[in-house]
Coordinates of C-alpha atoms in Angstrom, one line a residue:
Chain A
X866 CA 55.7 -72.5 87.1
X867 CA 57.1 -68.8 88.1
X868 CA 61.5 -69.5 87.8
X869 CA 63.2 -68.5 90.9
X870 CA 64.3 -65.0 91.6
X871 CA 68.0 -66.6 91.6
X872 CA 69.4 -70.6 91.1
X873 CA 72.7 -71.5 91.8
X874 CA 73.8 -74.8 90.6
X875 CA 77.0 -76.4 91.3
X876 CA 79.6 -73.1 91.0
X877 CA 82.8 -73.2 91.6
X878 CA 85.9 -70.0 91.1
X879 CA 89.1 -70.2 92.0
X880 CA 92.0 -67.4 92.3
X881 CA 94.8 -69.0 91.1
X882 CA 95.7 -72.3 93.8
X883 CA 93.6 -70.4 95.9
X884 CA 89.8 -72.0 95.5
X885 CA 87.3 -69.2 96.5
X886 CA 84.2 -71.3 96.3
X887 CA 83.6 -74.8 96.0
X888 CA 80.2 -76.3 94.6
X889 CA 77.9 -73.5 95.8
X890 CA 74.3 -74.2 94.8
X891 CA 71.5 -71.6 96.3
X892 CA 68.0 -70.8 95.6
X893 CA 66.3 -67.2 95.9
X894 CA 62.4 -67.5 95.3
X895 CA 60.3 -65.2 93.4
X896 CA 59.6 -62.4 96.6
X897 CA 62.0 -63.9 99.1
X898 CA 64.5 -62.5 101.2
X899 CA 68.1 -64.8 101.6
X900 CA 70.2 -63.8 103.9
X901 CA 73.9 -64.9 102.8
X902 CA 75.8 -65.7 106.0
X903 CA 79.1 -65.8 106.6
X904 CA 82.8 -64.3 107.9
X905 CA 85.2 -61.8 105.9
X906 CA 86.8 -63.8 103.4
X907 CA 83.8 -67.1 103.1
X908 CA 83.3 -65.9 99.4
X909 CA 80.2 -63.8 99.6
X910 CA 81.7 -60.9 97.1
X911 CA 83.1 -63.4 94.8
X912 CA 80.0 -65.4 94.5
X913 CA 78.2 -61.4 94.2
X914 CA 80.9 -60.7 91.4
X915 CA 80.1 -64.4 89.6
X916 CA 76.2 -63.6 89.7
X917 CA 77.3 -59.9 88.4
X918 CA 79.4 -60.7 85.3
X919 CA 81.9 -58.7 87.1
X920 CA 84.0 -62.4 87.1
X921 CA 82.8 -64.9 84.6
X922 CA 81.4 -68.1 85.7
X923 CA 83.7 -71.2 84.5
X924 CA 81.6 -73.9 86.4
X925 CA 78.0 -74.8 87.1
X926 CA 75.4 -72.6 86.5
X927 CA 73.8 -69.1 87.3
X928 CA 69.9 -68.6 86.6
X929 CA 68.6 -64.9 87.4
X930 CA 64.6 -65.0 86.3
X931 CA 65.3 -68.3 84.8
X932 CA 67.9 -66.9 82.3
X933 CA 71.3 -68.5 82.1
X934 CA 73.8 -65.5 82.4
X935 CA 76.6 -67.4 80.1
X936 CA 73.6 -67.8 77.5
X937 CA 71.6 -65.0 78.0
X938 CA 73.7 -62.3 80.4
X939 CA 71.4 -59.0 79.0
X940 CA 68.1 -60.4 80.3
X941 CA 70.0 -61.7 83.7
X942 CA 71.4 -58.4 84.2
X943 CA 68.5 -56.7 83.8
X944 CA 66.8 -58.4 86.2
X945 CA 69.2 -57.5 88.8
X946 CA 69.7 -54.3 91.1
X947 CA 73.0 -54.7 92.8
X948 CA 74.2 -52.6 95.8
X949 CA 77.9 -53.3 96.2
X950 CA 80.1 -53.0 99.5
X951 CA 81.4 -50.0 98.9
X952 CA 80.2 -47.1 97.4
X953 CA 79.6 -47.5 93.6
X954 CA 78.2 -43.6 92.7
X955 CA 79.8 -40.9 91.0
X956 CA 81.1 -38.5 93.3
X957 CA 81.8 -35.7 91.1
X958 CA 77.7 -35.8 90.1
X959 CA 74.5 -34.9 92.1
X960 CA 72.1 -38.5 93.2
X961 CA 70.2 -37.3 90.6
X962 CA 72.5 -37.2 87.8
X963 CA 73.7 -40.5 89.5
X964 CA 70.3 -42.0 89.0
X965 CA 69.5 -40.4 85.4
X966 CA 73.0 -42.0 84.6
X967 CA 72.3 -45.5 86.1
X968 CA 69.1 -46.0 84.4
X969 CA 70.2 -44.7 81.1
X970 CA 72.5 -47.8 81.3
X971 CA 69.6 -49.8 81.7
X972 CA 68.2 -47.9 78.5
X973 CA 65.7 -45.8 80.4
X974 CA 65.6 -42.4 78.9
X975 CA 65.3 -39.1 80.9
X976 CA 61.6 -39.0 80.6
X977 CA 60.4 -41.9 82.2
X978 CA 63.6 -42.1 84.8
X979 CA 62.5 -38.7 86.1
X980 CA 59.3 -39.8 87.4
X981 CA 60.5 -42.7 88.9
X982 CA 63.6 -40.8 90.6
X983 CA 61.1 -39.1 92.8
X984 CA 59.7 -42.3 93.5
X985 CA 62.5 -44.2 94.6
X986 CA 64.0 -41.7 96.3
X987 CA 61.0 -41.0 98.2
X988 CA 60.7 -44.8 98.8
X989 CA 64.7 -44.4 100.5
X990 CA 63.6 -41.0 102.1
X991 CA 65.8 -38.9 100.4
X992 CA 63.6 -37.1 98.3
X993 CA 65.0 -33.9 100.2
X994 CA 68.9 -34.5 98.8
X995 CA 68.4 -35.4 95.2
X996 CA 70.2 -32.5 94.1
X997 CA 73.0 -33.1 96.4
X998 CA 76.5 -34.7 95.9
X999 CA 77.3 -37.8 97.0
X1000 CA 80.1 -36.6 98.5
X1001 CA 77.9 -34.3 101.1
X1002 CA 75.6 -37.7 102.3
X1003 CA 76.3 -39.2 105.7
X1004 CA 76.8 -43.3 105.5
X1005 CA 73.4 -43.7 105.6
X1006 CA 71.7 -41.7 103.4
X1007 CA 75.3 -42.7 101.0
X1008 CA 73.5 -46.7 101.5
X1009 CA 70.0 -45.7 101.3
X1010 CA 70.8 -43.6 97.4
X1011 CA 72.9 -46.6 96.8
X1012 CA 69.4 -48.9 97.1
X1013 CA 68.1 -46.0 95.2
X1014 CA 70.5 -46.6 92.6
X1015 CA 69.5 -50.3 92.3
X1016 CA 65.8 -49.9 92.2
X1017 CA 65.8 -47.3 89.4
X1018 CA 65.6 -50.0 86.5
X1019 CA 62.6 -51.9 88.7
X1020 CA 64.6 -55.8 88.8
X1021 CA 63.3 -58.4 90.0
X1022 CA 66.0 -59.4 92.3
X1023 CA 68.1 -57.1 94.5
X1024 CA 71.8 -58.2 95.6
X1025 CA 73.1 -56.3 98.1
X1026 CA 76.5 -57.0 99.6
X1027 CA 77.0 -56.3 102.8
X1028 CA 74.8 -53.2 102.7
X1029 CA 75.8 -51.9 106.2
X1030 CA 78.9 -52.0 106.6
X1031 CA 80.6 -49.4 108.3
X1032 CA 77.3 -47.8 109.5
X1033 CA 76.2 -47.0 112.9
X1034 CA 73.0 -49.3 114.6
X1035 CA 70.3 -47.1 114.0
X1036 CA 71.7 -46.2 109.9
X1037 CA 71.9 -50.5 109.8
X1038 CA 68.7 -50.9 111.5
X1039 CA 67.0 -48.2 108.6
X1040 CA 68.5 -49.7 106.0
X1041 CA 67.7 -53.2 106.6
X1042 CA 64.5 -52.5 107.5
X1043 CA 64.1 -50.5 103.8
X1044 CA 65.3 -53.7 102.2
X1045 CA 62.5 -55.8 104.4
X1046 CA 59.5 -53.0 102.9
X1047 CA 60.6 -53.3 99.4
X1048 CA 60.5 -56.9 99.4
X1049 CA 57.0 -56.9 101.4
X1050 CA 55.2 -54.1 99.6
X1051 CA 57.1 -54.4 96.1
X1052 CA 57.4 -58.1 95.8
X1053 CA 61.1 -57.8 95.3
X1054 CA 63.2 -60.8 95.9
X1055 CA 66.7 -59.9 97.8
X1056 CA 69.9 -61.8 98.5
X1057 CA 71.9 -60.0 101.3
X1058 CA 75.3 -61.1 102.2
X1059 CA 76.1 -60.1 105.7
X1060 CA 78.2 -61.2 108.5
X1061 CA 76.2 -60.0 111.2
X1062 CA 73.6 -62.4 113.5
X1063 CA 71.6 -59.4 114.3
X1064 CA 70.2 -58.8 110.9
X1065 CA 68.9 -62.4 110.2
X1066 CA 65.3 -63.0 111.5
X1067 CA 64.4 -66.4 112.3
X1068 CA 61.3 -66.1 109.7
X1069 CA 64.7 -65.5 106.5
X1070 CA 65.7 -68.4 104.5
X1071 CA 69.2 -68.4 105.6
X1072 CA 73.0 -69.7 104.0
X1073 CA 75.3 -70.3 105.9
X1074 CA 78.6 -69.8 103.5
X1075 CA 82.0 -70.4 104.9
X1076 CA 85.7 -70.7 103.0
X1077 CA 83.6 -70.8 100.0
X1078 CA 81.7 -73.6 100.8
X1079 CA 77.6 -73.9 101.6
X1080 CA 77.0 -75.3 105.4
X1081 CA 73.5 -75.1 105.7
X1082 CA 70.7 -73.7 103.5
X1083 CA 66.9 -73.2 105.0
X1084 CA 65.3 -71.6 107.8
X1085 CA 66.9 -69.2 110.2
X1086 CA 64.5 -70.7 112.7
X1087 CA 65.4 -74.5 111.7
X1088 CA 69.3 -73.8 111.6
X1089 CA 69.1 -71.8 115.0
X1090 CA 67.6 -74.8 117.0
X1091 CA 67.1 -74.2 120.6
X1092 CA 70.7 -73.2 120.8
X1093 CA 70.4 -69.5 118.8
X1094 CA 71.7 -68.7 115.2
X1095 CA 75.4 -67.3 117.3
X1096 CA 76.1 -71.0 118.8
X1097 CA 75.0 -72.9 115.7
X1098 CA 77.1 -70.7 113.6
X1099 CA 80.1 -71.2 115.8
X1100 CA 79.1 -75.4 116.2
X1101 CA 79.2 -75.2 111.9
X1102 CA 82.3 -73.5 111.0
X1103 CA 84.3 -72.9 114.5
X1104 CA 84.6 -69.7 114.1
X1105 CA 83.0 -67.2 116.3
X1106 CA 80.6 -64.6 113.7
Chain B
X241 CA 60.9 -58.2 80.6
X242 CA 62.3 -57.0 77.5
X243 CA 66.2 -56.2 78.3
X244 CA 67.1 -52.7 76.9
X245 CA 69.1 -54.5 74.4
X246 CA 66.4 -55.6 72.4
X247 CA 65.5 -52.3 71.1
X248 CA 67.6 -49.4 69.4
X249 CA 66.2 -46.7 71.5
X250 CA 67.7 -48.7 74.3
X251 CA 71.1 -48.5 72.6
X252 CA 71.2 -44.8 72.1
X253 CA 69.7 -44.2 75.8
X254 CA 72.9 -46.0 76.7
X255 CA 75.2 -44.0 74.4
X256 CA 73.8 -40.4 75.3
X257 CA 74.0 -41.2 79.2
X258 CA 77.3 -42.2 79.2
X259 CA 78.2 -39.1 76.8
X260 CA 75.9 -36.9 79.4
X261 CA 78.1 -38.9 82.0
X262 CA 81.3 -37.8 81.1
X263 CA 80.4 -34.2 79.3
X264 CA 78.8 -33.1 83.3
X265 CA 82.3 -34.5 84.9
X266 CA 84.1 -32.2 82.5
X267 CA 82.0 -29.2 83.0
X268 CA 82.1 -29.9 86.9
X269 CA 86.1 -29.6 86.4
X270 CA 86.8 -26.6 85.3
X271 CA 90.1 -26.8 85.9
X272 CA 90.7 -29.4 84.0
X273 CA 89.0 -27.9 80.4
X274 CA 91.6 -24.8 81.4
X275 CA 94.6 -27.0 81.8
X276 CA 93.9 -28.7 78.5
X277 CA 93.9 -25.5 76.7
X278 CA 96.6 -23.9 78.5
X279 CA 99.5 -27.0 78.0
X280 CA 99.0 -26.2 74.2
X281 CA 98.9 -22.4 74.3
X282 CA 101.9 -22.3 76.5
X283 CA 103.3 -23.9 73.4
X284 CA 101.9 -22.3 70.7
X285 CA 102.9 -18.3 72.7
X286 CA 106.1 -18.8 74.1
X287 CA 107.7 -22.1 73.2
X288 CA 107.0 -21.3 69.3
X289 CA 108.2 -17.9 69.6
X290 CA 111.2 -19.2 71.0
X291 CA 111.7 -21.8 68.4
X292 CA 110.9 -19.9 65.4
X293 CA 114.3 -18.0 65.6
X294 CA 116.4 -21.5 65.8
X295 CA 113.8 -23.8 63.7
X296 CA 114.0 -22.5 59.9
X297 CA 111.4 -24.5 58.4
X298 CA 111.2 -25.3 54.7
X299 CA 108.1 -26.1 52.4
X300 CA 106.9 -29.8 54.1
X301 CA 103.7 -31.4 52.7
X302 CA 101.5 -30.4 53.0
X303 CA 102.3 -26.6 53.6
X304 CA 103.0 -24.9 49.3
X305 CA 105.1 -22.2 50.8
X306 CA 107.5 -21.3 53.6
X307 CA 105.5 -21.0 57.0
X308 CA 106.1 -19.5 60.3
X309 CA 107.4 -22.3 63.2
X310 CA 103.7 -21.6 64.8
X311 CA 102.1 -22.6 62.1
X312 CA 103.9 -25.6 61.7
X313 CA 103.4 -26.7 65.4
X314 CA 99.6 -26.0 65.6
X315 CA 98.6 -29.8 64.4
X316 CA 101.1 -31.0 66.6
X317 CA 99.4 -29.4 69.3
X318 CA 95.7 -30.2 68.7
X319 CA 96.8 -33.6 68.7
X320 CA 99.1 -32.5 71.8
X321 CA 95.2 -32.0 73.3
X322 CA 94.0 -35.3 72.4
X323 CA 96.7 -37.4 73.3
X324 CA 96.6 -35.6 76.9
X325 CA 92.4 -36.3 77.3
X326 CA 92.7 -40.0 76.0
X327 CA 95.2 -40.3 79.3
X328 CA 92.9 -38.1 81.1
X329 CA 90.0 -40.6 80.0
X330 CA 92.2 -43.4 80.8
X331 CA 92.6 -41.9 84.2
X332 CA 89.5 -41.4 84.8
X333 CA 88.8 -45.4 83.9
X334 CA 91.8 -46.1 86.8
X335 CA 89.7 -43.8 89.5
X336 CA 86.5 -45.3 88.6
X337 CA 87.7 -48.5 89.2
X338 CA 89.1 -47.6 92.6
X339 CA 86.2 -45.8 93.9
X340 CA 83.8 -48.6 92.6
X341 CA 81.7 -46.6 90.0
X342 CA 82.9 -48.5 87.7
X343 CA 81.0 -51.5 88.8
X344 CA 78.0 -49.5 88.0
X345 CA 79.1 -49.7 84.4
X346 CA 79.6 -53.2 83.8
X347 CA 76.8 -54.7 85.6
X348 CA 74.7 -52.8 83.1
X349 CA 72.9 -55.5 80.4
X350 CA 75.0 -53.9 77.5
X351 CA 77.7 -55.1 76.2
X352 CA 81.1 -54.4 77.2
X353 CA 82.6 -53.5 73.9
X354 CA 79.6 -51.0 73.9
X355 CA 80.0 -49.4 76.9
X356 CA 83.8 -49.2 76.3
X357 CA 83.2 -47.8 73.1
X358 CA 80.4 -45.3 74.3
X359 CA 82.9 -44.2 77.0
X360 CA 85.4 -43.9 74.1
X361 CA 83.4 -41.9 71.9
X362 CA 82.1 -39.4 74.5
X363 CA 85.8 -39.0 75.2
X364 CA 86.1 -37.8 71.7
X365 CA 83.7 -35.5 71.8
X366 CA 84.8 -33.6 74.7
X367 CA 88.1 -33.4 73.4
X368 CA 86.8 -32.1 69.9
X369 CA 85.9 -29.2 72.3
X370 CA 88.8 -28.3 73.4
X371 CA 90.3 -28.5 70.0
X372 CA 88.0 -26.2 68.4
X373 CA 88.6 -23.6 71.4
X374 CA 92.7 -24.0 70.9
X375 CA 91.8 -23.4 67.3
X376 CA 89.9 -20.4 67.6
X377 CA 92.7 -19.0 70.2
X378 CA 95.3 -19.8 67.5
X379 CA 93.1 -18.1 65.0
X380 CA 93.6 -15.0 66.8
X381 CA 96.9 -15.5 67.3
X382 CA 97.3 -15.5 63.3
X383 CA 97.3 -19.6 62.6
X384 CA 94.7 -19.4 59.7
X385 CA 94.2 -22.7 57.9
X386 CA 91.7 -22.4 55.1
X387 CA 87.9 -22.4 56.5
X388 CA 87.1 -25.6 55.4
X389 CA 89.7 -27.2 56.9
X390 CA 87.9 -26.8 59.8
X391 CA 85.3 -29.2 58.3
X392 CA 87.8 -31.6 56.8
X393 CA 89.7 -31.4 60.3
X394 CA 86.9 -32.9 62.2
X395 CA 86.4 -36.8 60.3
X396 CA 90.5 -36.7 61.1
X397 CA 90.3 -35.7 65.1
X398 CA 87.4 -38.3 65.5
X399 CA 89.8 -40.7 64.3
X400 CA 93.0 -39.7 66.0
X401 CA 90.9 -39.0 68.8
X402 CA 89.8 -42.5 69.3
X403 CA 92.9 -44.1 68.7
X404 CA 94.4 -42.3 71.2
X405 CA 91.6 -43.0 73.4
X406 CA 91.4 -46.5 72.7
X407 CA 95.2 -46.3 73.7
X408 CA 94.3 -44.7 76.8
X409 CA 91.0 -47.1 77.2
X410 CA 94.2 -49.9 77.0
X411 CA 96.3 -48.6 79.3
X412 CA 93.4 -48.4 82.1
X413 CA 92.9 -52.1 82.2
X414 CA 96.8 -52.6 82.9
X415 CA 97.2 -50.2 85.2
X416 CA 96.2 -51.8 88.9
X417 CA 96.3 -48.2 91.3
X418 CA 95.8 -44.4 90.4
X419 CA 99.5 -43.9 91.8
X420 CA 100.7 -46.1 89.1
X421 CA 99.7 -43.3 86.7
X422 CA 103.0 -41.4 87.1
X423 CA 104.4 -43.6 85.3
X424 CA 102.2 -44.0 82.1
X425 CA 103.0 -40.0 81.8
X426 CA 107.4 -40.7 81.8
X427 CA 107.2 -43.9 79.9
X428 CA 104.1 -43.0 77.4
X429 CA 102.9 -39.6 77.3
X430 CA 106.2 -37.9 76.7
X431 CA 107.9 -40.0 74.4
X432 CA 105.2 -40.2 71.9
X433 CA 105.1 -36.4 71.9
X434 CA 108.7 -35.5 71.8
X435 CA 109.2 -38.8 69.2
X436 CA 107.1 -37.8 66.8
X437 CA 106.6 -34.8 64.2
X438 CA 104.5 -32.6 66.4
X439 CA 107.2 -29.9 67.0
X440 CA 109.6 -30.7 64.2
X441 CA 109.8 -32.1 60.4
X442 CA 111.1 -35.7 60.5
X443 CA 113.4 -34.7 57.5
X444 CA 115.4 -33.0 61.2
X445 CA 114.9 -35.5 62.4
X446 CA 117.0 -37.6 60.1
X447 CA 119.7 -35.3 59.9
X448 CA 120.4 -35.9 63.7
X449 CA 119.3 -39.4 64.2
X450 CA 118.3 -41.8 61.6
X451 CA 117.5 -43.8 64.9
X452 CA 115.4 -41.8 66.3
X453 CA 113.8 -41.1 63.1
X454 CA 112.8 -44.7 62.6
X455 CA 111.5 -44.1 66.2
X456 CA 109.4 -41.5 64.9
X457 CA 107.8 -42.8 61.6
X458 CA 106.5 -46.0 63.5
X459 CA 105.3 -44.0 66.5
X460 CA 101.0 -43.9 65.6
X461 CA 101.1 -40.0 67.4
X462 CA 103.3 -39.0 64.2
X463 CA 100.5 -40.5 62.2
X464 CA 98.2 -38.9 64.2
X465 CA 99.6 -35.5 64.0
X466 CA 100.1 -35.7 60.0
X467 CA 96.5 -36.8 59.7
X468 CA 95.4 -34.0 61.5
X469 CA 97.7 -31.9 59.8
X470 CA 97.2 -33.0 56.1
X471 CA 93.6 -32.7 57.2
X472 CA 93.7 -29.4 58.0
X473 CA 95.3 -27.8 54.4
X474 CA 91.9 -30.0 52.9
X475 CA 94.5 -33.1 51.9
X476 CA 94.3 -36.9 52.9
X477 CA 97.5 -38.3 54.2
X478 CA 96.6 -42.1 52.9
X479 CA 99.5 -43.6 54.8
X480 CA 98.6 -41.7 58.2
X481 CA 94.9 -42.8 57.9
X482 CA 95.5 -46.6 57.4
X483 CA 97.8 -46.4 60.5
X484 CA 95.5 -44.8 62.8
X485 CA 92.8 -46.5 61.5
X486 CA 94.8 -49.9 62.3
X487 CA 96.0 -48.9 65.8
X488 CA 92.6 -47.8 66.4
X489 CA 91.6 -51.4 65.9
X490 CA 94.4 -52.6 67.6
X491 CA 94.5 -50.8 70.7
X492 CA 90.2 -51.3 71.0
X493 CA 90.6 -54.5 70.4
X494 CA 93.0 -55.3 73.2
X495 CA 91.4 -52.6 76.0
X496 CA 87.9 -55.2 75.0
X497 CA 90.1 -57.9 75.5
X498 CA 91.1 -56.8 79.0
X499 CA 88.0 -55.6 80.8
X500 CA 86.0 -59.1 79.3
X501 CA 85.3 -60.8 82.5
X502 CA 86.4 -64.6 80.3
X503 CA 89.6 -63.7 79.2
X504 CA 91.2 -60.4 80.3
X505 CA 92.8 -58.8 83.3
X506 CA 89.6 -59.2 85.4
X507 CA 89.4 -62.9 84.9
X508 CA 93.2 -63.4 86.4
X509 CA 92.8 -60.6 89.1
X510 CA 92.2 -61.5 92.6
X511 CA 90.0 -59.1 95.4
X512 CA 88.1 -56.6 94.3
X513 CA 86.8 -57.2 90.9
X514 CA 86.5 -53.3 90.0

């Protein structure tokens, strides 16, 4: 039996008195799209920087591909393309040079990245700016070379954290529906933390995450109810998304 | 799938991106290679001119005769360079963090003790080339060590150059904001290069301050600066190697220590992880 994309047993983190997340267990299967729900502040980027390594994991366990990342965190990482909230690409160098960069730290020499920096940047339809700074992109296309980025090293599962934010509809709209092909055509698995209805489809396995706590975990469609995703979100955590 | 840790190649594909990394940032700012090479030769034309007429120097290891103040001051100088790049690096590390790339760097399946390192050593090389270009100014300006000192010079910049770049690497995991940066140069920077024997013999030092003189033998730029000098007139300064070769370990150690996601800094700080 194929491991899931992503299993989260039982994690808990805590800032000091201040408890971030409390007993969070999630699945992501192999080719699935999650959709991480939940307000600024529920614990989506701390639960991104747990499965990252970024913070280390004290409680319970993270599985990425079926490897434990306390036991074995090279092949987790490896596995994962991560898009961060903000931007995570060197200014000062070109998306190429960005991209040659990012996958030499996955150990993927010039050679082979080359060829598949035309790909992925013709996958994010940029194939037009690779020779441009990152400083001269618009939010978008900044987003889109961002996914770029992550794809370079081919993982399994892609993590992206509130991918839109700060773009206008129709950048959100492209960038979502990128996310959507890759999973479709590439048999990507995605977890994508967001805090807005719009981007949830009542087809996505859905979390609903709130002051670091899981609400709800299964269908968008079976969560919604007759009601809509908006009023069951608000009857869960009594707070308006 | 094989991680890229289970294969050398992947290592060194690592290494030479990260070294690629940092040598295209340097050549993308310019003014940053002329500033590192102008600090020192602002030094080395006027300030030296100035303080040969007050400074009478007299034969100090590892010099056999009399030499000219300029002469004197040149190691101090190229490790002046060094010590300036590791907080340039360190800087560098601070800005990274704050605009996010470096979260790009840590997620990576490597190590962090490797990709500190890497960072480290690419840090060194780019400021072995300033040195050599300082060096080949000062050649012209009549600072002629004997040619293979040149050779002998480099094993003894790779090491001062990573201590002070460990030092640097350190310093980046304490410091929280790039405006807190002001402060490293006032309370770091500047006293190990005015404390130590970069522009003057310690046996001056003495004279004026035994204090301050203490102060300067236990500050690890002195020991840089002798290694480089010593180095430099093709002769091994035993005490100076085992020094930087300790504070190397020391300051690597505890910059490992504080970007390790268990134990350090990042495990106590809260928002943003990077």
């Amino acid at each position: 039996m194929t491991a899931p994309a992503l299993q989260i047993d039982n994690v808990s983190h805590s800032f000091g008195a201040v408890q971030a997340l409390k007993d969070v267990s999630l699945t992501v299967p192999q080719g699935g799209f999650t959709a991480l729900l939940g307000v600024n502040g529920a614990g989506k980027t701390t639960l991104f920087s747990l499965i990252t390594r970024l913070y280390s994991n004290r409680s319970g366990t993270i599985r990425v591909g079926g490897h434990d990342l306390r036991c074995e965190p090279s092949r987790a990482l490896a596995r994962l393309g991560v898009v961060f909230q903000s931007r995570a690409m060197d200014a000062d160098l070109t998306i190429r040079q960005n991209l040659i960069y990012h996958a030499s730290l996955h150990g993927i020499p010039g050679r082979l990245a080359r060829p598949r920096i035309d790909t992925v940047l013709a996958q994010v339809d940029l194939a037009d700016r690779a020779d441009a700074r990152v400083t001269a992109l618009s939010g978008g296309q900044s987003r889109r070379a961002e996914i770029a980025r992550a794809l370079i090293h081919r993982p399994d599962l892609l993590l992206l954290d509130e991918a839109t934010v700060g773009l206008d509809v129709k950048s959100r709209a492209e960038v979502l529906a990128l996310t959507r092909r890759l999973i479709t055509r590439d048999g990507v698995s995605a977890l994508w933390a967001t805090h807005i209805m719009d981007e949830i489809d009542p087809a996505d396995d859905l979390v609903i995450l709130h002051r670091g706590e899981v609400l709800r975990h299964g269908p968008a469609r079976d969560i919604a109810g007759a009601q809509g995703l908006t009023r069951a979100f608000l009857d869960l955590t009594g707070v308006a998304p | 799938m094989t991680p890229p840790t289970a294969h050398a190649r992947g290592w060194l594909t690592a290494f030479l991106g990260i070294a690629r990394r940092e040598t295209l940032r340097f050549v993308n700012q310019r003014g940053r290679f002329l500033a590192a090479l102008v600090r020192p030769l602002v030094w080395l034309f006027i300030f030296a001119a100035g303080f040969r007429a007050v400074l009478g120097l007299s034969i100090t290891p590892p010099y056999q005769t009399y030499v000219l103040y300029e002469v004197y001051v040149t190691p101090g100088l190229v490790a002046m360079i060094q010590l300036f790049n590791g907080m340039q690096s360190s800087l560098s590390m601070v800005y990274d963090r704050e605009t996010g790339a470096m979260r790009t760097l840590l997620v990576s399946p490597f190590p962090r003790w490797f990709l500190l390192g890497s960072k480290l050593i690419a840090g060194v090389i780019v400021s072995i080339i300033q040195v050599f270009t300082f060096l080949a100014i000062a050649y012209w300006w009549g600072i002629r060590p004997p040619v293979w000192g040149y050779v002998a010079v480099i094993p003894a910049l790779i090491l001062s150059g990573l201590m002070l770049g460990a030092m640097g690497l350190f310093l980046s995991s304490a410091i929280r904001q790039l405006e807190n940066f002001a402060g490293v140069m006032n309370f770091v920077i500047f006293p190990m290069f005015f404390a130590s024997s970069a522009l003057y013999p310690l046996w001056r030092m003495r004279e004026s301050s035994p204090l301050l003189y203490d102060i300067c033998r236990f500050n690890p730029f002195t020991h840089a600066v002798e290694l480089i000098r010593f180095a430099l007139y093709l002769r091994v300064e035993w005490t100076s190697l085992a020094v930087v070769l300790g504070c190397l370990a020391g300051f690597f150690g505890a910059a490992v220590f504080m970007y390790d996601p268990q134990k350090g800094l990042w495990a106590r700080r809260k928002g943003g992880p990077a």
